Every structure is written in C-alpha cells, then in structure tokens.
mmCIF file of C-alpha atoms in Angstrom:
data_model
loop_
_atom_site.group_PDB
_atom_site.id
_atom_site.type_symbol
_atom_site.label_atom_id
_atom_site.label_comp_id
_atom_site.label_asym_id
_atom_site.label_seq_id
_atom_site.Cartn_x
_atom_site.Cartn_y
_atom_site.Cartn_z
ATOM 1 C CA UNK A 1 -1.358 18.187 18.713
ATOM 2 C CA UNK A 2 1.738 16.453 19.334
ATOM 3 C CA UNK A 3 -0.260 13.387 20.843
ATOM 4 C CA UNK A 4 -2.373 13.372 17.538
ATOM 5 C CA UNK A 5 0.868 13.336 15.131
ATOM 6 C CA UNK A 6 2.172 10.858 17.084
ATOM 7 C CA UNK A 7 -0.966 8.497 17.223
ATOM 8 C CA UNK A 8 -1.261 9.058 13.518
ATOM 9 C CA UNK A 9 2.019 8.150 12.929
ATOM 10 C CA UNK A 10 2.504 5.113 15.277
ATOM 11 C CA UNK A 11 -1.018 3.955 13.302
ATOM 12 C CA UNK A 12 0.549 4.443 9.737
ATOM 13 C CA UNK A 13 3.822 2.571 10.801
ATOM 14 C CA UNK A 14 1.755 -0.126 12.515
ATOM 15 C CA UNK A 15 1.668 -2.420 9.263
ATOM 16 C CA UNK A 16 5.772 -2.273 9.275
ATOM 17 C CA UNK A 17 6.012 -3.272 12.915
ATOM 18 C CA UNK A 18 3.838 -6.275 12.522
ATOM 19 C CA UNK A 19 5.484 -7.020 9.007
ATOM 20 C CA UNK A 20 7.109 -10.296 10.073
ATOM 21 C CA UNK A 21 4.085 -12.028 10.848
ATOM 22 C CA UNK A 22 2.145 -13.179 8.008
ATOM 23 C CA UNK A 23 4.054 -10.998 5.255
ATOM 24 C CA UNK A 24 3.164 -12.235 1.612
ATOM 25 C CA UNK A 25 5.164 -10.534 -1.176
ATOM 26 C CA UNK A 26 3.765 -10.663 -4.944
ATOM 27 C CA UNK A 27 5.657 -9.338 -7.870
ATOM 28 C CA UNK A 28 3.232 -7.346 -10.309
ATOM 29 C CA UNK A 29 4.008 -7.686 -13.935
ATOM 30 C CA UNK A 30 2.018 -6.005 -16.859
ATOM 31 C CA UNK A 31 0.939 -7.972 -19.992
ATOM 32 C CA UNK A 32 3.084 -6.518 -22.986
ATOM 33 C CA UNK A 33 1.607 -3.510 -24.607
ATOM 34 C CA UNK A 34 -0.233 -2.593 -21.455
ATOM 35 C CA UNK A 35 0.371 0.091 -18.587
ATOM 36 C CA UNK A 36 -1.367 -1.461 -15.638
ATOM 37 C CA UNK A 37 -2.980 -4.687 -14.169
ATOM 38 C CA UNK A 38 -5.866 -5.189 -11.675
ATOM 39 C CA UNK A 39 -5.199 -7.466 -9.076
ATOM 40 C CA UNK A 40 -8.076 -9.285 -6.678
ATOM 41 C CA UNK A 41 -7.171 -10.776 -3.292
ATOM 42 C CA UNK A 42 -8.004 -10.861 0.349
ATOM 43 C CA UNK A 43 -6.505 -10.506 3.889
ATOM 44 C CA UNK A 44 -7.366 -12.142 7.029
ATOM 45 C CA UNK A 45 -6.309 -10.552 10.505
ATOM 46 C CA UNK A 46 -2.819 -9.433 10.946
ATOM 47 C CA UNK A 47 -1.901 -10.750 7.360
ATOM 48 C CA UNK A 48 0.044 -8.156 4.830
ATOM 49 C CA UNK A 49 0.483 -8.682 0.957
ATOM 50 C CA UNK A 50 2.927 -6.300 -0.425
ATOM 51 C CA UNK A 51 2.887 -6.035 -4.254
ATOM 52 C CA UNK A 52 6.247 -5.155 -5.655
ATOM 53 C CA UNK A 53 6.167 -3.243 -8.973
ATOM 54 C CA UNK A 54 9.563 -2.139 -10.623
ATOM 55 C CA UNK A 55 9.215 1.856 -11.803
ATOM 56 C CA UNK A 56 11.532 4.365 -13.125
ATOM 57 C CA UNK A 57 12.094 8.024 -11.634
ATOM 58 C CA UNK A 58 9.739 10.663 -13.475
ATOM 59 C CA UNK A 59 6.889 7.986 -14.217
ATOM 60 C CA UNK A 60 3.697 8.664 -12.864
ATOM 61 C CA UNK A 61 2.054 5.864 -10.804
ATOM 62 C CA UNK A 62 -1.798 5.423 -9.979
ATOM 63 C CA UNK A 63 -3.111 3.216 -7.642
ATOM 64 C CA UNK A 64 -6.970 2.592 -6.597
ATOM 65 C CA UNK A 65 -7.853 0.409 -3.891
ATOM 66 C CA UNK A 66 -11.479 -0.999 -3.456
ATOM 67 C CA UNK A 67 -11.729 -2.903 -0.133
ATOM 68 C CA UNK A 68 -14.896 -4.943 0.851
ATOM 69 C CA UNK A 69 -13.953 -3.967 4.142
ATOM 70 C CA UNK A 70 -13.464 -0.016 5.353
ATOM 71 C CA UNK A 71 -10.790 -1.123 7.715
ATOM 72 C CA UNK A 72 -8.723 -2.243 4.568
ATOM 73 C CA UNK A 73 -6.091 0.161 3.529
ATOM 74 C CA UNK A 74 -2.834 0.497 1.484
ATOM 75 C CA UNK A 75 0.167 2.110 1.808
ATOM 76 C CA UNK A 76 2.728 3.053 -0.891
ATOM 77 C CA UNK A 77 6.614 2.255 -0.154
ATOM 78 C CA UNK A 78 9.786 2.563 -1.964
ATOM 79 C CA UNK A 79 12.139 -0.281 -1.831
ATOM 80 C CA UNK A 80 12.524 -1.022 1.944
ATOM 81 C CA UNK A 81 12.273 2.666 3.176
ATOM 82 C CA UNK A 82 10.023 2.495 6.306
ATOM 83 C CA UNK A 83 8.676 5.964 5.333
ATOM 84 C CA UNK A 84 5.882 5.670 3.294
ATOM 85 C CA UNK A 85 5.140 7.769 -0.100
ATOM 86 C CA UNK A 86 1.411 7.313 0.664
ATOM 87 C CA UNK A 87 -0.703 6.375 4.257
ATOM 88 C CA UNK A 88 -4.021 5.083 3.375
ATOM 89 C CA UNK A 89 -5.396 5.566 7.172
ATOM 90 C CA UNK A 90 -4.318 9.560 6.359
ATOM 91 C CA UNK A 91 -4.755 9.911 2.278
ATOM 92 C CA UNK A 92 -7.558 7.363 1.289
ATOM 93 C CA UNK A 93 -7.720 4.796 -1.278
ATOM 94 C CA UNK A 94 -6.148 6.620 -4.144
ATOM 95 C CA UNK A 95 -2.880 7.553 -5.033
ATOM 96 C CA UNK A 96 -1.665 9.308 -8.144
ATOM 97 C CA UNK A 97 1.824 11.073 -8.512
ATOM 98 C CA UNK A 98 5.088 11.121 -10.446
ATOM 99 C CA UNK A 99 7.612 8.783 -8.655
ATOM 100 C CA UNK A 100 10.890 10.156 -7.384
ATOM 101 C CA UNK A 101 13.282 7.124 -7.925
ATOM 102 C CA UNK A 102 13.890 4.030 -9.833
ATOM 103 C CA UNK A 103 13.283 0.656 -8.120
ATOM 104 C CA UNK A 104 10.575 -1.185 -6.606
ATOM 105 C CA UNK A 105 7.440 0.392 -5.035
ATOM 106 C CA UNK A 106 5.538 -1.772 -2.206
ATOM 107 C CA UNK A 107 1.696 -1.414 -2.166
ATOM 108 C CA UNK A 108 1.126 -2.636 1.258
ATOM 109 C CA UNK A 109 -2.581 -4.073 1.757
ATOM 110 C CA UNK A 110 -3.425 -4.582 5.471
ATOM 111 C CA UNK A 111 -6.456 -4.151 7.852
ATOM 112 C CA UNK A 112 -6.347 -1.559 10.476
ATOM 113 C CA UNK A 113 -4.904 -2.847 14.093
ATOM 114 C CA UNK A 114 -8.388 -3.010 15.419
ATOM 115 C CA UNK A 115 -9.677 -4.812 12.599
ATOM 116 C CA UNK A 116 -6.906 -6.924 12.491
ATOM 117 C CA UNK A 117 -7.040 -8.106 16.459
ATOM 118 C CA UNK A 118 -10.943 -9.061 15.951
ATOM 119 C CA UNK A 119 -9.798 -11.608 12.873
ATOM 120 C CA UNK A 120 -11.811 -9.355 10.134
ATOM 121 C CA UNK A 121 -11.208 -9.979 6.741
ATOM 122 C CA UNK A 122 -10.980 -8.026 3.629
ATOM 123 C CA UNK A 123 -11.760 -8.898 0.088
ATOM 124 C CA UNK A 124 -10.214 -6.011 -2.201
ATOM 125 C CA UNK A 125 -9.624 -4.963 -5.815
ATOM 126 C CA UNK A 126 -6.257 -2.897 -6.820
ATOM 127 C CA UNK A 127 -5.660 -0.908 -9.943
ATOM 128 C CA UNK A 128 -2.206 -0.138 -10.422
ATOM 129 C CA UNK A 129 -1.003 1.907 -13.543
ATOM 130 C CA UNK A 130 2.530 3.622 -14.425
ATOM 131 C CA UNK A 131 2.749 5.675 -17.423
ATOM 132 C CA UNK A 132 5.929 7.693 -18.579
ATOM 133 C CA UNK A 133 4.931 11.566 -18.029
#
C-alpha cells in the first residue's frame, strides 16, 4: 500500500519536476460580463502549459478538460505551491469546488510521463468558469 501511495504521489508530481522543460504560461481573462472562458490548445512531449487565473477565496471554480489523447491531464495548483488541489491522473478531467484562498490558480496541462517520452501529442479544449457562491 505504501508503494502504491508513493507511486501515485510521484506520478502526480512529475509535471512539477519537469516544469523547467518546456513550461509555457498563459493568463486567462474573461470577457466583460462573463464568468468563464473556453481555451483550445495542444501539447507535445514534455511540454507543459500553465493557465493562470486570478480568483477570490470563496468563489466556485469549475474546470472541464477534454483532451484528444487519454494520456493528457490537468492539475490545479494555487500560486506556486507544489501541492495540487486537483490531480488529473487521480481525479479525472473535471474539477468543481469552492476556492480556499485569493490569488492566482494554475491549471497545468501535461502529458503523462510515458506518453511524453514517446513524443505523443494532444489537442484539448479547456473550459474554466469562476462564480461567486
């Protein structure tokens, strides 16, 4: 059991360890009068994309991730804290919860290690919304 927990944790943190390689940051802003955005993108190999979104404590964030490759995932992180609020490999392609703090949240899109090593690609659609509770 300890091995399984250690393996899952190492797999979940892998994108953090490789973030110096091919990390791209993009800020998401919502059009005036809207509470969300839809982003289309793509990743290749070890490439990682962080989408930064500013939100307030107590707001509800919803993220839906639709990749073309089943080995593509997203994690949700707060600021530069390496502890993820959502780990896609464990919890899937949807997040919906009340945010604990005010600041920048990172929606980190990446390929699983095995797919990245093979140079696989993934196109994706990312839907993000933030609303007051």
